Short mmCIF file of C-alpha atoms and ligand atoms in Angstrom, two decimals:
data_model
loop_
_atom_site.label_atom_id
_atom_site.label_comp_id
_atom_site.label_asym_id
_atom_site.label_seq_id
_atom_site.Cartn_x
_atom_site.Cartn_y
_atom_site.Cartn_z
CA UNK A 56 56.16 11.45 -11.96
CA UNK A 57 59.42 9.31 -12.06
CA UNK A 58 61.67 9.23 -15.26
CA UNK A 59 59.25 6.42 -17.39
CA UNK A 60 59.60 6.54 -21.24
CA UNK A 61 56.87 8.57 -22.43
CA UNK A 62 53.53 7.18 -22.61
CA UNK A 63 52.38 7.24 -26.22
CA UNK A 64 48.44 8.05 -25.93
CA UNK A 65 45.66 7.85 -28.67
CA UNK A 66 42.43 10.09 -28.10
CA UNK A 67 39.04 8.72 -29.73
CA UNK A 68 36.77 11.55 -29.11
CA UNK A 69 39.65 14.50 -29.35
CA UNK A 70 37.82 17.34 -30.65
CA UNK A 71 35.03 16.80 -28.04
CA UNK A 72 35.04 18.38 -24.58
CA UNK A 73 36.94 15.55 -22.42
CA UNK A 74 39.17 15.26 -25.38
CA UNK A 75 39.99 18.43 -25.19
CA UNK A 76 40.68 18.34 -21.26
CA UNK A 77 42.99 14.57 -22.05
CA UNK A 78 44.94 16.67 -24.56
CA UNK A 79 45.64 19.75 -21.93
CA UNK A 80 46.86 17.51 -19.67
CA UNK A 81 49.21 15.75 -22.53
CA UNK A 82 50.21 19.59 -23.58
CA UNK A 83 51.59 20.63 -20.16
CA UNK A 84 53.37 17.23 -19.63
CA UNK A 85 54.89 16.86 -22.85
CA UNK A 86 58.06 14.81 -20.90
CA UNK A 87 55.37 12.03 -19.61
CA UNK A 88 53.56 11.57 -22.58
CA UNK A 89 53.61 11.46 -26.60
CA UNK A 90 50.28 12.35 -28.28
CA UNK A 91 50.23 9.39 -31.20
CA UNK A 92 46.64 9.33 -32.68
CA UNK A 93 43.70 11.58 -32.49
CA UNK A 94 40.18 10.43 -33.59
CA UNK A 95 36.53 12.22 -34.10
CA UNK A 96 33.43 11.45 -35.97
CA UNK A 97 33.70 13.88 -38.62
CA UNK A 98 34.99 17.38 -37.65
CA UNK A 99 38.44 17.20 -39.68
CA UNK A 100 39.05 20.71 -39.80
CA UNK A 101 39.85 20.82 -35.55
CA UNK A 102 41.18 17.28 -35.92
CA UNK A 103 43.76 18.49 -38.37
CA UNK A 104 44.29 21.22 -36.37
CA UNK A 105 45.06 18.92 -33.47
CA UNK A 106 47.28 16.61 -35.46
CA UNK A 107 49.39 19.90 -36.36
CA UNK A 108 49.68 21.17 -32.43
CA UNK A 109 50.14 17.58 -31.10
CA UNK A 110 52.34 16.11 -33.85
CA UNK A 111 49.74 12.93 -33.93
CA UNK A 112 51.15 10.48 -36.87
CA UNK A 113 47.79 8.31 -37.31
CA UNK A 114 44.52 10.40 -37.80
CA UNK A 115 40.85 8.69 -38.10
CA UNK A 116 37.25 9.93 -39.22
CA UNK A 117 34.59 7.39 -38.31
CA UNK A 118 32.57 9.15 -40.78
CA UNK A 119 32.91 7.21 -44.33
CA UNK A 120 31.13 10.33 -45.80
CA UNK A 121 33.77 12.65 -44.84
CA UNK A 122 35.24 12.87 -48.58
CA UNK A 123 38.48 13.55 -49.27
CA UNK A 124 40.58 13.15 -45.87
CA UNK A 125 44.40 13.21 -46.27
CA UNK A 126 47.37 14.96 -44.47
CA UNK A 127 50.97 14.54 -45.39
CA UNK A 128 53.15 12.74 -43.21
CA UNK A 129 50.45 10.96 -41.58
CA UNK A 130 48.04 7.82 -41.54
CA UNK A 131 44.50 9.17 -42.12
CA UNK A 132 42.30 6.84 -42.11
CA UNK A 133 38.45 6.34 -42.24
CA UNK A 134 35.19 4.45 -40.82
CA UNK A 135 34.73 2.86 -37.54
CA UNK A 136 36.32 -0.08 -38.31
CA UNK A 137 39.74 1.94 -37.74
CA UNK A 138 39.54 2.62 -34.46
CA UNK A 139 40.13 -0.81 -33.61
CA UNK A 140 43.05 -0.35 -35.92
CA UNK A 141 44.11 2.07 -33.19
CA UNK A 142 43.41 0.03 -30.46
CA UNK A 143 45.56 -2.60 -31.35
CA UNK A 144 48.38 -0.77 -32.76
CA UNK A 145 51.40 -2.18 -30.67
CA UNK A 146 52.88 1.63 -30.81
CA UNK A 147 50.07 2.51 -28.70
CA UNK A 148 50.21 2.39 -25.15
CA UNK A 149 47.20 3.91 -23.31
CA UNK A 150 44.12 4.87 -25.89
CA UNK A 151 41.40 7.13 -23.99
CA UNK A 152 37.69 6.91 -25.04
CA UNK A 153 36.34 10.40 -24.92
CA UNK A 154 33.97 9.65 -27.89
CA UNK A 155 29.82 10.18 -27.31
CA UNK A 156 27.59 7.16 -28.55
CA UNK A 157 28.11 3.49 -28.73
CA UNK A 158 30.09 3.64 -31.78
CA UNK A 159 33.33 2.72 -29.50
CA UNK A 160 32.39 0.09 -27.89
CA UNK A 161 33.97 -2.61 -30.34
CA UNK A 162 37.15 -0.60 -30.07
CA UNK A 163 36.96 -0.56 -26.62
CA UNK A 164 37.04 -4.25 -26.18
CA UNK A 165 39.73 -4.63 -28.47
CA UNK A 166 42.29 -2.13 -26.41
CA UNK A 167 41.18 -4.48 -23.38
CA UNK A 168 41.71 -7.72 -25.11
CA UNK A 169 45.52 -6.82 -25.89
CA UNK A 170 46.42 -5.21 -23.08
CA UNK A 171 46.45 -2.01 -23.15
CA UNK A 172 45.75 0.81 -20.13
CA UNK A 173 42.53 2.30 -21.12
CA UNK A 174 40.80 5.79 -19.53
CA UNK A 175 37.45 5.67 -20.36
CA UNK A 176 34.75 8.48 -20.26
CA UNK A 177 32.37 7.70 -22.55
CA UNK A 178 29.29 6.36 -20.47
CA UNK A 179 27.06 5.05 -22.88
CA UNK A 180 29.76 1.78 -23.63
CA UNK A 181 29.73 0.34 -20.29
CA UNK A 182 26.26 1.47 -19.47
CA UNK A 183 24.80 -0.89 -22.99
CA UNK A 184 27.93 -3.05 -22.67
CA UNK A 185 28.95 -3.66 -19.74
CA UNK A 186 28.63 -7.39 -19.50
CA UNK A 187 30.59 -7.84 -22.69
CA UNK A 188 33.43 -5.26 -21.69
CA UNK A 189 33.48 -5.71 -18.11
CA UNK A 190 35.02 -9.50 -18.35
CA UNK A 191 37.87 -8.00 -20.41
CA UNK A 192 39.39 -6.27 -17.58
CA UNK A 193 42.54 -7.91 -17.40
CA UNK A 194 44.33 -6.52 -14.60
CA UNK A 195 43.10 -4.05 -11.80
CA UNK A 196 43.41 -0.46 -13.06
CA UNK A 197 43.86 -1.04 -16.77
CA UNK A 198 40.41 0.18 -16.98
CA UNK A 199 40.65 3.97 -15.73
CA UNK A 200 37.20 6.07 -15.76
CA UNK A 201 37.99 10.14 -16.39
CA UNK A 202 34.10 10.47 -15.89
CA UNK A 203 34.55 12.79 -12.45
CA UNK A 204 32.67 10.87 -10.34
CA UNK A 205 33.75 7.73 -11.25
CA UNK A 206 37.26 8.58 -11.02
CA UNK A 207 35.95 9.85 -7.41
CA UNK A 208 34.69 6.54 -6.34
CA UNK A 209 38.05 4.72 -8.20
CA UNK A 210 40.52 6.95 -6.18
CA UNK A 211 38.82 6.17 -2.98
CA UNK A 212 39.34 2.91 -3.66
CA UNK A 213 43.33 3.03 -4.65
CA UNK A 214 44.00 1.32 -1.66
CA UNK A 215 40.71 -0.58 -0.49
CA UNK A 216 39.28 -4.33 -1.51
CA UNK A 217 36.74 -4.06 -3.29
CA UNK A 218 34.44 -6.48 -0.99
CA UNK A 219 34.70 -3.60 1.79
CA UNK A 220 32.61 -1.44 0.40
CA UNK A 221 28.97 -0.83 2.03
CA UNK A 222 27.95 1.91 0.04
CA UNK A 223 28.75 4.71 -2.67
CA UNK A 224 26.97 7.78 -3.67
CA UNK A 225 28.36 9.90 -6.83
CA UNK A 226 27.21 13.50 -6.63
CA UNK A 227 25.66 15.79 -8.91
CA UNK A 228 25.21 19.79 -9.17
CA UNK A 229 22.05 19.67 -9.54
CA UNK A 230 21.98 21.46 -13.19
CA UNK A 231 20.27 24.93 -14.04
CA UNK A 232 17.36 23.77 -13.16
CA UNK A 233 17.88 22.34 -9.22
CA UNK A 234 15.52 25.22 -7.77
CA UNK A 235 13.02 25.53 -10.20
CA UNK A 236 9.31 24.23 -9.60
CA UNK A 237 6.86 22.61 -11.89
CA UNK A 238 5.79 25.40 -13.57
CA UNK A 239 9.23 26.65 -14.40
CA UNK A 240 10.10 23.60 -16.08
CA UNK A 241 7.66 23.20 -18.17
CA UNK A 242 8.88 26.46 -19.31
CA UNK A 243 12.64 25.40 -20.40
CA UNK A 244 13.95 26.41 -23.58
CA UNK A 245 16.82 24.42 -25.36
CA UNK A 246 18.98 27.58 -24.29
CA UNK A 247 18.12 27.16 -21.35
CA UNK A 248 19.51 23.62 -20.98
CA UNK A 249 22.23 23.68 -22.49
CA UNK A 250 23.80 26.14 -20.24
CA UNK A 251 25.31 24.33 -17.04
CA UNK A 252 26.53 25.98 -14.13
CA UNK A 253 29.48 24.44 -13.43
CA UNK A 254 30.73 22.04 -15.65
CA UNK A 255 31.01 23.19 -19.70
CA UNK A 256 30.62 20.13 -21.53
CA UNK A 257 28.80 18.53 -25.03
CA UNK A 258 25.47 19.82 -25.79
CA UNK A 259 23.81 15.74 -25.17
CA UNK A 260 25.61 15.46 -21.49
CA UNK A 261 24.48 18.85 -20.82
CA UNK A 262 20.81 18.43 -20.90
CA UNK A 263 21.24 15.21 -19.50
CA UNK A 264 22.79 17.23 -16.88
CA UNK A 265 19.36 19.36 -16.38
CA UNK A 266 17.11 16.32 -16.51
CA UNK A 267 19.53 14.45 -14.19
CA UNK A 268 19.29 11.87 -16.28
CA UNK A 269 22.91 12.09 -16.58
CA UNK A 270 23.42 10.95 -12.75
CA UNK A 271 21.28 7.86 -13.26
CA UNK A 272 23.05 6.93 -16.26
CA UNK A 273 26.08 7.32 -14.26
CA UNK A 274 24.45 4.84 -11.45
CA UNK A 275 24.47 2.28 -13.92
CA UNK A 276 27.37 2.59 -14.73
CA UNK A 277 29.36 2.85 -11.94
CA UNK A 278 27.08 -0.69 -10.86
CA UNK A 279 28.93 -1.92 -13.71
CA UNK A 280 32.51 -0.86 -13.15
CA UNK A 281 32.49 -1.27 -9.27
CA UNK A 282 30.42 -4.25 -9.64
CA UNK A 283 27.84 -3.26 -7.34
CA UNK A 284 24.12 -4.01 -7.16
CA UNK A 285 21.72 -1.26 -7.37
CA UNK A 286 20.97 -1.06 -3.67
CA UNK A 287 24.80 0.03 -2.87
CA UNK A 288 24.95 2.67 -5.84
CA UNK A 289 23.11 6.44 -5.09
CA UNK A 290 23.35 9.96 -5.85
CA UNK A 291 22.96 12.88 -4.17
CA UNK A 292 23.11 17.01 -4.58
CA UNK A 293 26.25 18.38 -3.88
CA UNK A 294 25.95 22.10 -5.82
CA UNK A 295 28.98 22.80 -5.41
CA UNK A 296 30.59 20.23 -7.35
CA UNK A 297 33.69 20.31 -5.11
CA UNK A 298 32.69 16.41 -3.89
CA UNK A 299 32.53 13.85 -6.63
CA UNK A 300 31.50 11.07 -5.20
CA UNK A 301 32.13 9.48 -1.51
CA UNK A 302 32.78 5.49 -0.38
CA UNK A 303 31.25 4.02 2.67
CA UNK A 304 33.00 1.12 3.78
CA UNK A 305 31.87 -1.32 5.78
CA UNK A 306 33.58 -0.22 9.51
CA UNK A 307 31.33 2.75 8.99
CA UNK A 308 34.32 5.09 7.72
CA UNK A 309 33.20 7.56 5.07
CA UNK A 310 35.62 8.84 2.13
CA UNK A 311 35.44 11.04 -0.44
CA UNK A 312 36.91 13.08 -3.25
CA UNK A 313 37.53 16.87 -3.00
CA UNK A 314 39.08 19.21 -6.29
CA UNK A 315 37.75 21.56 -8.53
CA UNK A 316 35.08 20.64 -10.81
CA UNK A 317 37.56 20.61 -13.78
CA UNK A 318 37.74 17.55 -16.07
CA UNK A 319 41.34 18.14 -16.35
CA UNK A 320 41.86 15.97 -13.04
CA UNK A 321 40.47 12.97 -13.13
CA UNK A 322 42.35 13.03 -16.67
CA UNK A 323 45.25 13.70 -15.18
CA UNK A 324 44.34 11.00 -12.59
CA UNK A 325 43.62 7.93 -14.93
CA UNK A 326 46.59 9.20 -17.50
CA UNK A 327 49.21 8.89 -14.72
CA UNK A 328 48.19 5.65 -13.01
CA UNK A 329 49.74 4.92 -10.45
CA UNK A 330 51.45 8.29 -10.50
CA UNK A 331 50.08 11.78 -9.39
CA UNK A 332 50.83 14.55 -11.63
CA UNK A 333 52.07 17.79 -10.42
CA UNK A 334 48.99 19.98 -11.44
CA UNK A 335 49.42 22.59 -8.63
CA UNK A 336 52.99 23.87 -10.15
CA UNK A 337 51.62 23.34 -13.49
CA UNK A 338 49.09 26.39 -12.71
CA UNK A 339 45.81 24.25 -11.88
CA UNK A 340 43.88 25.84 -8.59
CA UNK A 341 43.38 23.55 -5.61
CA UNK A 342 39.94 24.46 -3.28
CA UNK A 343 41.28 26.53 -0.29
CA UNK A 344 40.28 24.58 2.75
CA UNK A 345 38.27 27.80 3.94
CA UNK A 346 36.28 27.39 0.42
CA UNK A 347 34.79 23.77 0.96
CA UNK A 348 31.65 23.11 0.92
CA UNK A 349 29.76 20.05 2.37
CA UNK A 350 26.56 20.99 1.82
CA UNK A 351 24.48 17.84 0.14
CA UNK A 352 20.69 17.49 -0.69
CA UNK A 353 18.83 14.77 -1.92
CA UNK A 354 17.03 13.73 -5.51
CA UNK A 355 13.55 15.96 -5.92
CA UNK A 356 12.59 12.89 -8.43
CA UNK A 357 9.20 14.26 -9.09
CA UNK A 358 10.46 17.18 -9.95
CA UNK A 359 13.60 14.79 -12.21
CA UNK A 360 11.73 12.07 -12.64
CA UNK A 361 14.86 10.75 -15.24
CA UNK A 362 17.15 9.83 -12.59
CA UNK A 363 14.70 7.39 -10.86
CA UNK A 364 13.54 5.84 -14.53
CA UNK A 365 17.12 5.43 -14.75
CA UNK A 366 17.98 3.87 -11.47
CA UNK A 367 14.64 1.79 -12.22
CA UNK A 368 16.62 0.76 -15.19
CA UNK A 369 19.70 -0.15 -13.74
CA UNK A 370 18.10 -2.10 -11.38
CA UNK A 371 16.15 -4.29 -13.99
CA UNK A 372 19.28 -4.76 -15.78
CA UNK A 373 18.82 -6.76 -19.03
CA UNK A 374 17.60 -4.69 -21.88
CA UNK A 375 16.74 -1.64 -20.33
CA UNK A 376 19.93 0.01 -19.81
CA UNK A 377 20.84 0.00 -23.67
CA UNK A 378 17.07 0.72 -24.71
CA UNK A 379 17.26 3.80 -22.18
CA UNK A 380 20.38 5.06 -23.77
CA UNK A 381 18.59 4.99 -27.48
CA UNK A 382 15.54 6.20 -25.39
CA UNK A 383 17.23 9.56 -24.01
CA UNK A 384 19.78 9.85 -26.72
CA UNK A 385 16.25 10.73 -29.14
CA UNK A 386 14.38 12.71 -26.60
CA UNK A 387 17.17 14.56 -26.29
CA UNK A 388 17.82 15.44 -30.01
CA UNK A 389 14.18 16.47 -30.15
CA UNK A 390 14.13 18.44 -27.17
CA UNK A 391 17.16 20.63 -28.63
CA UNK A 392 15.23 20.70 -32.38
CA UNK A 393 12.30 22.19 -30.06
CA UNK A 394 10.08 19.31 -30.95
CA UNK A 395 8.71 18.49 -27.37
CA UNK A 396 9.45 20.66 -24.08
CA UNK A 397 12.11 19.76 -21.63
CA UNK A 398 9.40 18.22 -19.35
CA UNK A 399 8.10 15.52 -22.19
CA UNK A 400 11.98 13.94 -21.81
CA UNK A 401 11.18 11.77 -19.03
CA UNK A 402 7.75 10.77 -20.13
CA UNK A 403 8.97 9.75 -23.62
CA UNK A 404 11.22 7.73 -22.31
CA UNK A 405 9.67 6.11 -19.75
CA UNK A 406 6.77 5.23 -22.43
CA UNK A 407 9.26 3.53 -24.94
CA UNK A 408 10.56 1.57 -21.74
CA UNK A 409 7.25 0.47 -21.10
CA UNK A 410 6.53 -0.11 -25.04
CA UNK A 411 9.69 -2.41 -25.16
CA UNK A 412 8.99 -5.68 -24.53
CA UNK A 413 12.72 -6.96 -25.30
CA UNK A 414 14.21 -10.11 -23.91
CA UNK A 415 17.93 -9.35 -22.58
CA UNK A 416 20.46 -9.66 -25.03
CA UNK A 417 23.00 -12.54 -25.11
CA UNK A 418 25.41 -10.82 -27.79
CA UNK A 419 26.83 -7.56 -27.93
CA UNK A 420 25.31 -7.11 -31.30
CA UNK A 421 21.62 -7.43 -29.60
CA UNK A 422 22.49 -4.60 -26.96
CA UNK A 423 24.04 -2.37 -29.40
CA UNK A 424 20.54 -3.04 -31.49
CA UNK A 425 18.80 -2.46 -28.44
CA UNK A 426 19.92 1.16 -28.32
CA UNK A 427 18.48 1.78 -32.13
CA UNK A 428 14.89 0.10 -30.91
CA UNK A 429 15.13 2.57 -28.06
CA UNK A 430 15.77 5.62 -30.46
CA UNK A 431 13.21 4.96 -32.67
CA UNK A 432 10.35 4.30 -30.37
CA UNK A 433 11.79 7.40 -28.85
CA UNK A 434 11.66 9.49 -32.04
CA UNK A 435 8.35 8.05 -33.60
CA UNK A 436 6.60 9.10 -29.76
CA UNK A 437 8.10 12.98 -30.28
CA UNK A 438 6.92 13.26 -33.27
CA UNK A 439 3.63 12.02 -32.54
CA UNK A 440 3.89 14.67 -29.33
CA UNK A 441 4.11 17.47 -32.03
CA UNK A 442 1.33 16.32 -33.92
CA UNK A 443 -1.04 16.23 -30.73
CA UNK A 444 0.18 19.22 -28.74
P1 LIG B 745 31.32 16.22 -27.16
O1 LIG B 745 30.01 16.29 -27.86
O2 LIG B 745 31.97 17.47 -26.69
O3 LIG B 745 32.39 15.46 -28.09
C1 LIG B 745 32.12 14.21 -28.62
C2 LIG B 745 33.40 13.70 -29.26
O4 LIG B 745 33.17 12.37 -29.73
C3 LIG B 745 33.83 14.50 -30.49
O5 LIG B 745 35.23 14.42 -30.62
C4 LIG B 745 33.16 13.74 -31.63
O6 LIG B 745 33.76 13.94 -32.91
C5 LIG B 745 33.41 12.33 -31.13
N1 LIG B 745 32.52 11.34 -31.70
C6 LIG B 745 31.18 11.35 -31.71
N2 LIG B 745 30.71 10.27 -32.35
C7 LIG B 745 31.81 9.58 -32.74
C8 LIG B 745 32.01 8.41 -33.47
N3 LIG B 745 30.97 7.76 -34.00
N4 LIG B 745 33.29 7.99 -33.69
C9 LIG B 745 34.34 8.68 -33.21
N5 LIG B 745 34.23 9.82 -32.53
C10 LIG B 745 32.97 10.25 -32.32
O7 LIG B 745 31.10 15.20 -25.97
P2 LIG B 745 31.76 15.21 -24.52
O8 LIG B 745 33.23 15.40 -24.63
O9 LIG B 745 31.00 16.09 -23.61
O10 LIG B 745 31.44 13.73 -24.03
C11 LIG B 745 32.10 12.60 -24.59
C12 LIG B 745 31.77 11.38 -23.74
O11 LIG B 745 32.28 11.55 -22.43
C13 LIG B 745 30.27 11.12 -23.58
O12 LIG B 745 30.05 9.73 -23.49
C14 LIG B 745 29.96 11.77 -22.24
O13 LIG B 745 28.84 11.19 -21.61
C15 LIG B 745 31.23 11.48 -21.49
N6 LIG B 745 31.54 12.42 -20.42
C16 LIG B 745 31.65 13.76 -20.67
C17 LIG B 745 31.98 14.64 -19.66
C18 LIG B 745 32.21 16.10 -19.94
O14 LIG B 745 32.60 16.83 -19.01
N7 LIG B 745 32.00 16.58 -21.13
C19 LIG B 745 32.16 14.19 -18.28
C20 LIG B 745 32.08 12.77 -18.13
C21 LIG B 745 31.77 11.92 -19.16
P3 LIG B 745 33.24 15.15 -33.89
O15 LIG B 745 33.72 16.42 -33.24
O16 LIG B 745 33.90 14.87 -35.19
O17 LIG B 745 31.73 15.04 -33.93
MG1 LIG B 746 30.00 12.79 -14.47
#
């Protein structure tokens, strides 16, 4: 990278699994940039461990219920509210969104509406909010995505117009669960889901991982950032997660994004913008040429029936997106608390889809209250599943 001032960086979501690959990347290139605020939910014990390793100065708990939360020498401050503090703190440069949930999303826009570069993995924002973050793109590339396929499809595009592209397909792994039939499924324990093969992640993203709903989330989403319609945005298998995601452009030329399935790199990736970090030197593996893989299979979706009720979604548009993030976001939960089996995920949420009959929202608000319908329909139709089964 050439000889910029450092880039001082604020991390919503840091003691979470991206978080924790934004701040690696911030560790080994301590020259490039200046780790200035950190930012969880409620776990202040690592986030004051953080704050001591990266020498943050402002510190924030979204959780008012944390109690007592002070550090000396530093700005600790608490409730969501703050972290649009953060965003529009003019001795913050870049602020990435590694948080889970839609409890960003306000702070999101605000980064956006002054200014500032913004690497984004959390999902769920553009996948509710989309049409009320989306417009507050200011300049090409100040919106980054870190998610790895995203990043995929973004890099492709580094040097392509937009109105080139025929086609995209992200990829996924698969999950634990890509060879199992029927029968095996139904026999999934929350163990058993929560333990992906290749990428190690939070415990929500990982069974959306196994259900696949994950990848049709990510459809969505990347509908919304590439602003594509649902016909030009697929998936497909690629187990070993050494392709993220591939562009087909319109002259019939075909390209995609080879690395290591390491979150570290697309980090590093939407970090440096428009610069390319030296990872290699810095001890990171590349794939030996010998070693790739470019094997791909498609969707199974009766056996994942998620990613098409997602796609399904997508397509729709209006309120379903936000009511199928509330929708998965409580199957989910009860699937871990062992309330209904890993095969009741898609049907619960594809029965509070069809229970919602919601108008599409013309206000942020509505979409973000969309998401709490979805979650409680959701919840109240687990526990009912208990009570029958
Ligand atoms: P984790 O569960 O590991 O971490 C979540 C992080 O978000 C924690 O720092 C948590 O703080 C924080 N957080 C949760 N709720 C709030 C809130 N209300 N306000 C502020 N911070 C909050 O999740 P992941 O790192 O796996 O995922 C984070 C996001 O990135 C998700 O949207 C996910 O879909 C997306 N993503 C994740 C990938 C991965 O490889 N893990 C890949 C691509 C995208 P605390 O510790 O205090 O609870
Ligand atoms: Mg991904």
């Amino acid at each position: 990278m050439k000889d910029y001032p450092r880039i001082r960086i604020a991390v919503v979501g840091a003691t979470g699994s991206v978080g924790g690959a934004v701040l690696d990347i911030c560790r080994r290139f301590p020259e490039h940039f200046e780790v200035v605020a950190l930012a969880a939910k409620s776990n202040k014990k690592k986030l004051l461990q953080l704050a001591s390793i990266y020498k943050a100065k402002t510190l924030c708990l979204t959780e008012p219920l944390c109690g007592d939360f002070k550090e000396e020498g530093k700005k600790c401050l608490i409730g969501v509210d703050a972290l649009s503090e953060i965003a529009s703190d003019s001795d913050i440069d870049h602020i990435v969104f590694a948080s889970s949930g839609v409890t960003a999303i306000k702070a999101l826009q605000t980064a956006l509406k002054v200014g500032k570069d913004v690497s984004l993995a959390n999902k769920e924002s553009i996948v509710v909010a989309g049409p009320w973050v989306m417009p507050l793109v200011k300049q090409k590339d100040q919106l980054r995505p870190i998610d790895s396929e995203h990043s995929a499809i973004w890099q492709c595009l580094r040097q392509d117009p937009d109105r080139e592209i025929s086609k995209i397909w992200l990829t996924a792994s698969g999950g634990p669960f890509i060879d199992y039939s029927k029968e095996m499924l139904e026999k999934v324990t929350p163990k058993d889901a929560l333990s992906h093969p290749v990428w190690k992640m939070g415990p929500k993203i990982t069974v959306d991982s196994a259900t696949l709903m994950n990848k049709g989330i990510e459809c969505i989403e990347a509908m919304q950032l590439f602003d594509l319609p649902a016909n030009k945005v697929s998936a497909v298998i690629h187990p070993k997660s050494q392709i993220h995601g591939a562009v087909l452009f319109i002259d019939g030329t075909i390209k995609m994004l080879l690395s290591q399935a390491d979150m570290r790199l697309p980090a590093a990736a939407a970090l440096a913008w428009p610069e390319r970090l030296d990872l290699i030197s810095s001890g990171l593996d590349p794939i030996e040429p010998h070693k790739w893989d470019l094997q791909f299979k498609e969707i199974n979706v009766s056996l994942f029936p998620c990613f098409a009720i997602a796609c399904k979604a997508g397509e729709m548009g209006g309120a379903y997106p936000p009511l199928l993030v509330g929708a998965d976001e409580a199957a989910v939960k009860s699937f871990i608390d062992g309330i209904i089996p890993f095969t009741a995920i898609p049907q619960v949420i594809e029965e509070t889809l069809a229970q919602s009959v919601s108008a599409s929202p013309s206000t942020l608000d509505e979409a973000i209250e969309l998401v709490s319908t979805g979650e409680k329909i959701a919840t109240q139709l687990c526990s009912n599943w208990r009570h029958c089964s």
